[in-house]
PDB file of C-alpha atoms in Angstrom:
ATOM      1  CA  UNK A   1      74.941 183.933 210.984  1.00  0.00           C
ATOM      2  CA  UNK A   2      75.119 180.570 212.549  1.00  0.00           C
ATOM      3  CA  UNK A   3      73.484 177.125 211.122  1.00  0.00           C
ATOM      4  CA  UNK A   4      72.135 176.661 214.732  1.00  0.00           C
ATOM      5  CA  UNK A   5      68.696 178.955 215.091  1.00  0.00           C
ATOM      6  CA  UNK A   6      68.909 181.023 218.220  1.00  0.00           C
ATOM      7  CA  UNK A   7      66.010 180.097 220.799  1.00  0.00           C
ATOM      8  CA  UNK A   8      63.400 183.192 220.903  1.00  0.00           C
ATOM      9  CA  UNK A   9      62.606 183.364 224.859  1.00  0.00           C
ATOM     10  CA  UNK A  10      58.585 184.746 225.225  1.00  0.00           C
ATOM     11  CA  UNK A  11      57.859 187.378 227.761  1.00  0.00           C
ATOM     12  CA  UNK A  12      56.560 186.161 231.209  1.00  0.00           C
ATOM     13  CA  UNK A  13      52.645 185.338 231.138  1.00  0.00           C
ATOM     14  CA  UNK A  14      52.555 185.399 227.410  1.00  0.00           C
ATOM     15  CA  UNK A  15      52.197 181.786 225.667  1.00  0.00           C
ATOM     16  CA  UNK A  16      53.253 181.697 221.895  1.00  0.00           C
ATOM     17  CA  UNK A  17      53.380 178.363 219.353  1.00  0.00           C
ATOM     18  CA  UNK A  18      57.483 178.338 219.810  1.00  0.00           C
ATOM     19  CA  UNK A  19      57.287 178.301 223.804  1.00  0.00           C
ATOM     20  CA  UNK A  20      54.750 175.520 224.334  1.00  0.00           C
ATOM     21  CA  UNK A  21      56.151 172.421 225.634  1.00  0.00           C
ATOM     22  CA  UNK A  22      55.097 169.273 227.696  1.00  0.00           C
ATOM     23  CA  UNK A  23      53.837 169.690 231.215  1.00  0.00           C
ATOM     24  CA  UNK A  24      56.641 168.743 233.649  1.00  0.00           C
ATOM     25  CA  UNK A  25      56.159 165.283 234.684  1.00  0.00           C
ATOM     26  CA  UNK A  26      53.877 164.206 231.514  1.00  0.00           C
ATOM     27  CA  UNK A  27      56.550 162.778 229.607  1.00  0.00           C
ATOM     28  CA  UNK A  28      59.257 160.212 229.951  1.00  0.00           C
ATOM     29  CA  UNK A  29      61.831 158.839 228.004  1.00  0.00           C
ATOM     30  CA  UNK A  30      61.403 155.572 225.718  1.00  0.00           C
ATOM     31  CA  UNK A  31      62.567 152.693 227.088  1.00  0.00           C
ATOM     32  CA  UNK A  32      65.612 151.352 225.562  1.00  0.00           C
ATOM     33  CA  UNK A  33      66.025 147.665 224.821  1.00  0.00           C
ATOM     34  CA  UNK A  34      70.000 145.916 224.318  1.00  0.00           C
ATOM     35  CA  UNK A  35      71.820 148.676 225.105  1.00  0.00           C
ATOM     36  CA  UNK A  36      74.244 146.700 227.061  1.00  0.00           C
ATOM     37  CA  UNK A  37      74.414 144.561 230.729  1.00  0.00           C
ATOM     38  CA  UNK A  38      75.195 148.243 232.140  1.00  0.00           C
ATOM     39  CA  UNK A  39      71.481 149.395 231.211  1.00  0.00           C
ATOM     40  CA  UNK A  40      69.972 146.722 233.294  1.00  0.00           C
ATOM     41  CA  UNK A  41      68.421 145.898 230.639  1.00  0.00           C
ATOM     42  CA  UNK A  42      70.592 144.417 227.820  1.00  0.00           C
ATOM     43  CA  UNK A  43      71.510 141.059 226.580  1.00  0.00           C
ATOM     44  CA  UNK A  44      67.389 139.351 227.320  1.00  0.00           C
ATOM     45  CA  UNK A  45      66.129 142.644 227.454  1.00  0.00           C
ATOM     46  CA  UNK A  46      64.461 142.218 230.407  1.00  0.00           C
ATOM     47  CA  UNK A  47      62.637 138.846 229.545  1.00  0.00           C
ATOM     48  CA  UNK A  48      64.612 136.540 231.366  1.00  0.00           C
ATOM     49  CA  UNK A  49      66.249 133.396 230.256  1.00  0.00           C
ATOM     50  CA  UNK A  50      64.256 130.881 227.338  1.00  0.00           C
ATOM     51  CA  UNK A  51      60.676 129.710 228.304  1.00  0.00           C
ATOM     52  CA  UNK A  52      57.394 130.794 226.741  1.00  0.00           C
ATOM     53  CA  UNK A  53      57.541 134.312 227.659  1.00  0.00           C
ATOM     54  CA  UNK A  54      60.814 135.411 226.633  1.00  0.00           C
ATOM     55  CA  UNK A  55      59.617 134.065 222.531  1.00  0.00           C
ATOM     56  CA  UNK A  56      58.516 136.840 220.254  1.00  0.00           C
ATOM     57  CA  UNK A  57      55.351 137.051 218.194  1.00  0.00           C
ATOM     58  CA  UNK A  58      51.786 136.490 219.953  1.00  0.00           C
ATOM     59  CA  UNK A  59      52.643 133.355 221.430  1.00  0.00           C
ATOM     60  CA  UNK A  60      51.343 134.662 224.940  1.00  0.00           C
ATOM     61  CA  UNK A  61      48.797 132.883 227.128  1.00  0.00           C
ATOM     62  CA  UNK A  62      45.553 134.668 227.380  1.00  0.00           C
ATOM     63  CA  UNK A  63      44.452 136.003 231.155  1.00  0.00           C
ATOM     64  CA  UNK A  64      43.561 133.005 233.033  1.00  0.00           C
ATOM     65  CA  UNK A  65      45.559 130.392 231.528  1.00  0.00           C
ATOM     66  CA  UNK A  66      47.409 128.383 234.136  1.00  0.00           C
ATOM     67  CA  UNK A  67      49.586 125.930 232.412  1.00  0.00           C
ATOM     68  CA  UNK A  68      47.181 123.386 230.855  1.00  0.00           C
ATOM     69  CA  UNK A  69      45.203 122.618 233.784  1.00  0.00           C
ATOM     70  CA  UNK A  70      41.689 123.391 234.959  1.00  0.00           C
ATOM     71  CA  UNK A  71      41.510 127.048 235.310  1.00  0.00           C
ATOM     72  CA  UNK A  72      40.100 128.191 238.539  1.00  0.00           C
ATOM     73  CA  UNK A  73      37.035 129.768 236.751  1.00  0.00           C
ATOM     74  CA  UNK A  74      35.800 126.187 235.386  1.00  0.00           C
ATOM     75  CA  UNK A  75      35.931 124.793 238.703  1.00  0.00           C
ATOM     76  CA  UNK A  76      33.354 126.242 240.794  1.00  0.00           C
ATOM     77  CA  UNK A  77      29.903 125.905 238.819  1.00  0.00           C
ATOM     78  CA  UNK A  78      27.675 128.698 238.190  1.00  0.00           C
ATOM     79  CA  UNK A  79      24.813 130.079 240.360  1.00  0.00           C
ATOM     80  CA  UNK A  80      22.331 132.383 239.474  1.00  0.00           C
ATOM     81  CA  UNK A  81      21.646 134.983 236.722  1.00  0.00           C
ATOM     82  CA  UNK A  82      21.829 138.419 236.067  1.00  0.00           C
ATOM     83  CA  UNK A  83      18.352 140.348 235.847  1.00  0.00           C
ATOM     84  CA  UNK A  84      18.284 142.806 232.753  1.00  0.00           C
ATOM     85  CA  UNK A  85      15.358 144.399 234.447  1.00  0.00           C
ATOM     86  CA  UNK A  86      15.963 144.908 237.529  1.00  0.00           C
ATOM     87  CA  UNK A  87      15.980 148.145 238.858  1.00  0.00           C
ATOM     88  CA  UNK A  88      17.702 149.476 241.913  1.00  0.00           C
ATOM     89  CA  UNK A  89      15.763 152.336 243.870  1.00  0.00           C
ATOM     90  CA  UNK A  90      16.943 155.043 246.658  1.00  0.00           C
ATOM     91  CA  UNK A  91      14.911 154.477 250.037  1.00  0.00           C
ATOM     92  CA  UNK A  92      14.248 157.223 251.526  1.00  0.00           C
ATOM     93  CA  UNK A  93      12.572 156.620 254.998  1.00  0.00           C
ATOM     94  CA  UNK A  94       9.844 158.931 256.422  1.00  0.00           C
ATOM     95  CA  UNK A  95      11.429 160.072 259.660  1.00  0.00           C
ATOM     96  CA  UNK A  96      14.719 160.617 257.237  1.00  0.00           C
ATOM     97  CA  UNK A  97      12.235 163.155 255.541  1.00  0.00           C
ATOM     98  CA  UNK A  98      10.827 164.325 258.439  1.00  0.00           C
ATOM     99  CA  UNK A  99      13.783 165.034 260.035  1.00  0.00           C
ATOM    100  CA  UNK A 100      14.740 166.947 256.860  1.00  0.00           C
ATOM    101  CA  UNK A 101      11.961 169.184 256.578  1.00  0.00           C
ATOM    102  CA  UNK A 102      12.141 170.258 260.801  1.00  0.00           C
ATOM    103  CA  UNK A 103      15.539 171.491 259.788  1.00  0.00           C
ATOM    104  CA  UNK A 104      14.363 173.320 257.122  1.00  0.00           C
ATOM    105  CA  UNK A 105      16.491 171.309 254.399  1.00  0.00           C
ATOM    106  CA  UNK A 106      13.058 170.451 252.578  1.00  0.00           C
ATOM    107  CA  UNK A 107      10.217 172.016 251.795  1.00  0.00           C
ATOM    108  CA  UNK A 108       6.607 170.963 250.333  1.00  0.00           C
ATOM    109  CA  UNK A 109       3.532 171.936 248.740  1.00  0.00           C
ATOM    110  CA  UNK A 110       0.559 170.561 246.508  1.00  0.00           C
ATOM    111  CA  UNK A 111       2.045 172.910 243.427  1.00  0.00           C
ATOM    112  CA  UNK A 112       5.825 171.807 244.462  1.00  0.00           C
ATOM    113  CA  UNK A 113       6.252 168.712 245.878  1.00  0.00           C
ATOM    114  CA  UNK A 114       9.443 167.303 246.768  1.00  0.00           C
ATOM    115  CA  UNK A 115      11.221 165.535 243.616  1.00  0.00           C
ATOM    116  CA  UNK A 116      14.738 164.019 243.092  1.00  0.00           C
ATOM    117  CA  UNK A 117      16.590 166.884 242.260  1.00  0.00           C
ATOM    118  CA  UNK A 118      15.547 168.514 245.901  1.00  0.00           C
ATOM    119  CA  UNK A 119      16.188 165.146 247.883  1.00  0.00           C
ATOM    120  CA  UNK A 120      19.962 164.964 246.231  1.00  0.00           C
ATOM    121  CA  UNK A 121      20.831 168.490 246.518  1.00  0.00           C
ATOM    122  CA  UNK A 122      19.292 168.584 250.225  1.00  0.00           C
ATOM    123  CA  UNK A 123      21.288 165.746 251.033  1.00  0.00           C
ATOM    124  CA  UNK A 124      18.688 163.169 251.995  1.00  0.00           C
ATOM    125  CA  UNK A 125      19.890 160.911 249.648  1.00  0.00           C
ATOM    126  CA  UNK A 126      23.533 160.491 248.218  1.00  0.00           C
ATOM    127  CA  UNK A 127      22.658 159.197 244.791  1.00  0.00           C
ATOM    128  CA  UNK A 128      19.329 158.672 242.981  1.00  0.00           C
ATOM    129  CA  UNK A 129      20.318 155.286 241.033  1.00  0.00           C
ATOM    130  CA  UNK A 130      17.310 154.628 239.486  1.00  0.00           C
ATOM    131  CA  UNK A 131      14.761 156.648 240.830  1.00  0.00           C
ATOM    132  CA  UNK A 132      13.428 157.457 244.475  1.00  0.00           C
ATOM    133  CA  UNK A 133      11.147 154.796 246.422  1.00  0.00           C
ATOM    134  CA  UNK A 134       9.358 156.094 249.699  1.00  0.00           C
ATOM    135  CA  UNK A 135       9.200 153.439 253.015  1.00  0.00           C
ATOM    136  CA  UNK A 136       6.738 153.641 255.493  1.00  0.00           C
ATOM    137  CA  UNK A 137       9.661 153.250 258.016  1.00  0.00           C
ATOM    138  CA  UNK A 138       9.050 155.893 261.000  1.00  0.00           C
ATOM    139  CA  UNK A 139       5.889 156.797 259.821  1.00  0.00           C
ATOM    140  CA  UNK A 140       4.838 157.492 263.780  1.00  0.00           C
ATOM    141  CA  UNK A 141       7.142 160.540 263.268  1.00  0.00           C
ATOM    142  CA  UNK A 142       5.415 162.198 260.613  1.00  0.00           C
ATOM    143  CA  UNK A 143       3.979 165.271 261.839  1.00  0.00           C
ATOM    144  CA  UNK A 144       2.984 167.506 258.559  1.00  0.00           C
ATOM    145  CA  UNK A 145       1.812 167.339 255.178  1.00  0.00           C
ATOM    146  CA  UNK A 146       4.329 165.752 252.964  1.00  0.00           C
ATOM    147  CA  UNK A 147       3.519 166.146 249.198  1.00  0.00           C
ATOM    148  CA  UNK A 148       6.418 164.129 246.961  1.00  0.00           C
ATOM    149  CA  UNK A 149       6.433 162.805 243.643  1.00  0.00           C
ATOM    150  CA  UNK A 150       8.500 159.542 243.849  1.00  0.00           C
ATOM    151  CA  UNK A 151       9.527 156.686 241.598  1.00  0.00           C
ATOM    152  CA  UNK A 152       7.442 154.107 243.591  1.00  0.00           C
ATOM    153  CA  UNK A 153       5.966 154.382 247.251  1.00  0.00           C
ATOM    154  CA  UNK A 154       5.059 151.873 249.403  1.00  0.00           C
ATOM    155  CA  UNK A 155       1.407 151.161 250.807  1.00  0.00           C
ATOM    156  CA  UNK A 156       2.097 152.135 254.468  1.00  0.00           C
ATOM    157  CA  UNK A 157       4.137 154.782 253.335  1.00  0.00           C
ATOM    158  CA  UNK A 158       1.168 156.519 251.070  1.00  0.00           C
ATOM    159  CA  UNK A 159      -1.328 155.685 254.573  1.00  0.00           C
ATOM    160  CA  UNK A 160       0.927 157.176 256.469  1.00  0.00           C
ATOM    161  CA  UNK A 161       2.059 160.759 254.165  1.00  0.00           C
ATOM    162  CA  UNK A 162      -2.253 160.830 253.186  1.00  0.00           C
ATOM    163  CA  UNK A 163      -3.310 160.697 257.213  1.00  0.00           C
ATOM    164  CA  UNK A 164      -1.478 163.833 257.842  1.00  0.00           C
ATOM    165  CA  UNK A 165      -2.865 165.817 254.750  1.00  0.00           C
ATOM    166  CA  UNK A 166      -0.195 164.892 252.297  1.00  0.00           C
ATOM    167  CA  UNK A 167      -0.219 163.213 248.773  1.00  0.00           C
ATOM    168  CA  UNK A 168       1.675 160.855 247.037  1.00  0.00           C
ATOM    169  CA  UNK A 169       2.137 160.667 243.257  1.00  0.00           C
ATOM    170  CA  UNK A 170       4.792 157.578 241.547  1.00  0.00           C
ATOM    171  CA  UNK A 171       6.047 159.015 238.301  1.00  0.00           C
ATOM    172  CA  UNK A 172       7.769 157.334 236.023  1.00  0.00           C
ATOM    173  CA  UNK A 173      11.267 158.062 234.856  1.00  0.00           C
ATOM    174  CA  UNK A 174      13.542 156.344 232.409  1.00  0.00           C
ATOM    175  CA  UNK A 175      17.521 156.876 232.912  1.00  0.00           C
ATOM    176  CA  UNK A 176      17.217 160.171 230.549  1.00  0.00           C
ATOM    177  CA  UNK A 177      13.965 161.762 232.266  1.00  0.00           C
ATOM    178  CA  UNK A 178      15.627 161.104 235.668  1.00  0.00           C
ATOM    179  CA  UNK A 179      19.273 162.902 234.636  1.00  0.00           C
ATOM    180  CA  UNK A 180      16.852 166.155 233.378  1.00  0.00           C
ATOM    181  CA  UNK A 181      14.789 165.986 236.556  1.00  0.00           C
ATOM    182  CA  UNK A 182      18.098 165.864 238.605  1.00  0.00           C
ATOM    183  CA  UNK A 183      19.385 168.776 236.407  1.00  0.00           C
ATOM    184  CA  UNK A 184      16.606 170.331 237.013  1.00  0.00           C
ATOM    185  CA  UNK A 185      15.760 170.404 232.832  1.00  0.00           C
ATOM    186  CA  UNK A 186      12.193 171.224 231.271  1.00  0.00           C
ATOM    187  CA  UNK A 187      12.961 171.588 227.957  1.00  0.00           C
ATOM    188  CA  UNK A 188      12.221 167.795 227.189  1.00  0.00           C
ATOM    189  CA  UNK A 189       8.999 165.605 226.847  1.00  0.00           C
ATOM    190  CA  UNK A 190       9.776 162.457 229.512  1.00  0.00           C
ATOM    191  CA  UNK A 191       9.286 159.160 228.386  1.00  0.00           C
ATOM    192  CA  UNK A 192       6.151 157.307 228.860  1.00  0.00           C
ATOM    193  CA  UNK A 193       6.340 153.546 230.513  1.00  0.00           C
ATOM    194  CA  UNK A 194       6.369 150.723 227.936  1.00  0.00           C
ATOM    195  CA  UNK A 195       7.163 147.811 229.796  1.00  0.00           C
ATOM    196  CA  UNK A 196       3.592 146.192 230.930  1.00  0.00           C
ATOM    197  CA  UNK A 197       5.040 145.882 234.384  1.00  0.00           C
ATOM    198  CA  UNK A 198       5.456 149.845 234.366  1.00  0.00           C
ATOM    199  CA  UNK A 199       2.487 150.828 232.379  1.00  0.00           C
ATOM    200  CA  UNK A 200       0.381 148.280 235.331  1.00  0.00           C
ATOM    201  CA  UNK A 201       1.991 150.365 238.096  1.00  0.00           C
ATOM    202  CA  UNK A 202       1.794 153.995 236.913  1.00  0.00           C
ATOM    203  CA  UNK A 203      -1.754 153.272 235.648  1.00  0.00           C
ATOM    204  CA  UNK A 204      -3.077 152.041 239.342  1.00  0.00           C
ATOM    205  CA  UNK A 205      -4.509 154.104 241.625  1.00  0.00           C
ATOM    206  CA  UNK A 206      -3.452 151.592 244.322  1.00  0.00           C
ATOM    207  CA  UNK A 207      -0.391 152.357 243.875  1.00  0.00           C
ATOM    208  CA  UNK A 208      -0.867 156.094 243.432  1.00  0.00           C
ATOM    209  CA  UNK A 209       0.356 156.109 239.663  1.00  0.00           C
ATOM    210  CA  UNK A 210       0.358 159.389 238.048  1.00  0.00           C
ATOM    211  CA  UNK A 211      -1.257 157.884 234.897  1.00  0.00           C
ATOM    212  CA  UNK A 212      -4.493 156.850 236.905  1.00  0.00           C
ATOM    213  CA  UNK A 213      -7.932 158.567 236.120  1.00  0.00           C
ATOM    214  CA  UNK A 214      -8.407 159.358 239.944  1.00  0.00           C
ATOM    215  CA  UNK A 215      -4.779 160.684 240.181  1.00  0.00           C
ATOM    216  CA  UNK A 216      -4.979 162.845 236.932  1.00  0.00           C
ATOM    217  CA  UNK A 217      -8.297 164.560 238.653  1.00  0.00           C
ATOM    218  CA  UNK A 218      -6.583 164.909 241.837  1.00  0.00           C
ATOM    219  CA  UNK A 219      -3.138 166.213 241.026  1.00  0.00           C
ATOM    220  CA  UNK A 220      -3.070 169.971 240.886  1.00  0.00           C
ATOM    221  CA  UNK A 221      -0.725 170.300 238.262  1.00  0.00           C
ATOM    222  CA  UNK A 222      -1.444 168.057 234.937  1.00  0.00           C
ATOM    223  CA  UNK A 223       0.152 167.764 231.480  1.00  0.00           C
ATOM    224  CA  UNK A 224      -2.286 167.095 228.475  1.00  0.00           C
ATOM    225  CA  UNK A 225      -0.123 164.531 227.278  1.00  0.00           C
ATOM    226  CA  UNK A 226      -0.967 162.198 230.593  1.00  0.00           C
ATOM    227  CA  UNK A 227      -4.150 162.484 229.814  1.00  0.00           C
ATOM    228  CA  UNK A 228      -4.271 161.018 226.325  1.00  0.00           C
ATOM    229  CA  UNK A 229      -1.551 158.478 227.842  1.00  0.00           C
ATOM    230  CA  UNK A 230      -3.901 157.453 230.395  1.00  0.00           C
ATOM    231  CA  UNK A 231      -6.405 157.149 228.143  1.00  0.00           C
ATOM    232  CA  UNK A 232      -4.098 155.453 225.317  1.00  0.00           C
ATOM    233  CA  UNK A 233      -2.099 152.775 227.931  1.00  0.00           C
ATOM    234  CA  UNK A 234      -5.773 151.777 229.496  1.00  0.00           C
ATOM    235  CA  UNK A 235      -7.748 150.646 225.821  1.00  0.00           C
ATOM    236  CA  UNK A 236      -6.882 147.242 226.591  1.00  0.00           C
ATOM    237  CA  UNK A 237      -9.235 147.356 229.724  1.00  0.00           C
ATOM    238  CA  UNK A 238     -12.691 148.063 227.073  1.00  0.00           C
ATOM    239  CA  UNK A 239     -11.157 146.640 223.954  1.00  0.00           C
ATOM    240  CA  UNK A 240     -12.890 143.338 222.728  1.00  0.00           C
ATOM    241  CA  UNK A 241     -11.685 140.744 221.009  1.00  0.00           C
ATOM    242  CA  UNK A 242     -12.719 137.749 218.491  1.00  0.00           C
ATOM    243  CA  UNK A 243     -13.647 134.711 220.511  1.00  0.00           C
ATOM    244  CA  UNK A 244     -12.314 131.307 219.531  1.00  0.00           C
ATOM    245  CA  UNK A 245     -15.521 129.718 218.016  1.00  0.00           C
TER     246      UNK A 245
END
């Protein structure tokens, strides 16, 4: 018997731990460095002749460096900052919505209203960011009751969707509430606003918060847990304090 093992060819369709092998195209030979002038890559290996970036070790200049004088980057001054906070919010228009519902893309009703999950999937919007903010732009084209739960609605917008019969409701959603809504997930308690900003908004009824005493009487369907949020984020209304004597 020869030194040489003999190559065991597997049956077509069947995959075995002595026939498994890179996928064509995956893999590609090392690179071999002063192998001779013939190689195209022998003698300087490629690096050229002397100067800074033909020297071994970690000599390198960093991204950016240009030689010892003033780097692009230091000579135009800074202007203006980056907000942490900020948020960035999908308009949706109401003639977009609508427009949406005459085709029959969207539908509404005081025990389902229309959410982020049914705006994406419907095609109204193209991506939620971070969450869904209603404009009173066409609002002369509403014709029906609209009932949506958005992120944040505008005044003439709420006018508008309330004259024809509708309702408006803001809810709040952090980054992980708004994925599960999207996904269409129950099986999680959303987070509560805890930015004073957030708990101000979702506690107005101005600006149709769900956390509001008039909207928590109003809304057909209500958790138990907004109500002892409502009642929790809204203390510091009746609380008294110590006065400075």
């Amino acid at each position: 018997m020869s030194g040489v093992a003999s190559r065991v060819k597997a049956t077509s369709g069947r995959v075995h731990l002595f026939n498994l092998s890179p996928a064509p195209g995956s893999t590609s030979t090392q690179k071999r460095l002063g192998r001779g002038r013939s190689s195209g890559l022998g003698k300087t290996s490629g690096r050229g002749h002397k100067g800074q970036k033909a020297r071994a070790g970690n000599g390198k200049p960093k991204a950016g460096f240009e030689g010892g004088q003033t780097p692009i980057v230091k000579l135009f001054p800074k202007k203006g900052f980056v907000n942490q906070n900020a948020k960035t919010y999908a308009p949706v228009n109401l003639d977009r919505l609508q427009h949406w519902i005459d085709q029959g893309r969207l539908t509404s009703s005081a025990d389902k209203p229309i959410t982020a999950r049914e705006l994406l999937l419907s095609g109204c919007i193209h991506q939620v960011h971070d969450g869904i903010k209603l404009l009173g732009s066409g609002a002369e084209h509403v014709k029906t009751a609209i009932h949506i739960t958005p992120s944040r609605a505008s005044q003439s917008a709420i006018r508008a969707v309330e004259k024809k019969g509708g309702s408006v409701y803001c809810k709040y959603y952090n980054d992980l509430a708004l994925r599960d809504c999207v996904k269409g997930r129950t099986d999680r308690v959303q987070a509560a606003p805890t930015r004073k900003i957030d708990i101000l908004w979702y506690t107005s009824w101005r600006n149709r918060g769900y956390l509001s005493p008039t909207a928590l009487s109003k809304m057909p369907a209500v958790e138990d847990r907004w109500k002892r949020l409502s009642q929790q984020l809204l203390a510091f209304k009746t609380q008294e304090y110590d006065k400075a004597k």
